[in-house]
C-alpha angles and dihedrals in degrees: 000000000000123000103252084048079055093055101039084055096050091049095045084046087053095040091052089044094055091043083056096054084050093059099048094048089049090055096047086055092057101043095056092054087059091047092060095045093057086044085059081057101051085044089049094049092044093055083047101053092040084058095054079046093058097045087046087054089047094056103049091034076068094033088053095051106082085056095052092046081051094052092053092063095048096049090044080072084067123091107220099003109143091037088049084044097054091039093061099046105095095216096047094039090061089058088046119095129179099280097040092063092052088054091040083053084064090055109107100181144350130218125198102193108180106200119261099262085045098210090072104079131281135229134222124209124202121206126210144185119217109292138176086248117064138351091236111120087181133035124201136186115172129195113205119192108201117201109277090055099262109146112218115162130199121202145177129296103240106216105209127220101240101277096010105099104120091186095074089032085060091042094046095045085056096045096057088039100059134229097299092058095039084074092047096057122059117213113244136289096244090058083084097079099047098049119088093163097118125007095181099057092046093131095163092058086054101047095055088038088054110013107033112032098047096065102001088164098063075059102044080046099058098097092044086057090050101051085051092058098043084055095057098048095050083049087058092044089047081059096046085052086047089046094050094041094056088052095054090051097050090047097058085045083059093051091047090055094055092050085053098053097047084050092062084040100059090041083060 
């Protein structure tokens, strides 16, 4: 093969070689633009079905509510519910100090009510009996979700008894301790309703709205579980003892026997 052959079929090699980078990169192109378009589909579909879900979730929130309106009535039959409630909820327990326990004794029921079209907000209502602490009968916090999807709340004034805010008790108490113990000791649970700081971080809004509310009772019968539990561990450890016992006594019988046996051999 001469040397200008050599060259044409270099250059044909490298021709065909670019032509072909075109094409692939043709292709890709194109390929990418159907690939968005699909991905339109799959958007369009997703608003869709997040809009049958909504309307599904707007039939059975109407269709629960006679039973929770039910359930209200039942645990209103039970002394201390919703405090013993809150106290065992590992989340809520770790907001409740002392004396937010004694005012939570004076709470009779609880309502969690989403707004009819669901994705707007919901409110949560706090029933008391009259207390030492404050002349609500009824205490409020709402979240409000606008359109484009910015929390903000409103809530219930407490009116405080004369000496009985535990909000600035809370505040006051933090302040004298410093800033270690400020960590340590969590404001108080009323200060929930007074704090409009962050909507959107408002977890312990969400935890009664999702976690709570739905099933209260698997949380007022934790310590009955775990008494339970406790029972049935101390019934194994009363067998082992048993256990233990009858072979302690077997095995002195078995000692007793062997005296036994020397003595008739030493008669012998």
């Amino acid at each position: 093969m001469s040397a200008s052959a050599a060259k044409v079929s270099k250059k044909e090699l490298n021709s065909n070689h670019d032509g072909g980078d075109e094409t692939s990169e043709k292709e890709q192109q194109e390929a990418i633009e159907h690939i968005d378009e699909v991905q339109n589909e799959i958007d369009r579909l997703n608003e869709q079905a997040s809009e049958e879900i909504l309307k599904v979730e707007q039939k059975y929130n109407k269709l629960r509510q006679p039973f929770f309106q039910k359930r209200s009535e039942l645990i209103a039959k039970i002394p201390n519910f919703w405090v013993t409630t809150f106290v065992n909820h590992p989340q809520v327990s770790a907001l409740l100090g002392e004396e937010d326990e004694e005012a939570l004794h004076y709470l009779t029921r609880v309502e969690v009510t989403e707004f009819e079209d669901i994705k707007s907000g919901y409110r949560i209502d706090f029933y008391f009996d009259e207390n030492m602490y404050f002349e609500n009968k009824v205490l409020s916090k709402e979240i409000h979700l606008n359109e484009s999807g910015d929390p903000t709340s409103k809530s219930t004034e407490i009116k405080w008894k004369p000496g009985k805010d535990l909000t600035s008790r809370s505040s006051q108490t933090q302040s004298k301790a410093g800033k270690k113990r400020q960590h340590e000791e969590p404001e108080s649970f009323f200060t929930w309703f007074t704090d409009h700081s962050d909507s959107g971080a408002d977890e312990l809004g969400e935890v009664i709205k999702d976690d709570i509310w739905p099933n209260p009772l698997q949380y007022y019968l934790v310590p009955d579980m775990e008494d339970e539990e406790g029972e049935d561990e101390e019934e194994d450890e009363e067998g082992l003892d048993d256990i233990d016992e009858e072979g302690e006594d077997d095995g002195e019988e078995e000692e007793e026997d062997d005296d036994g046996e020397d003595d008739d051999g030493e008669d012998d």
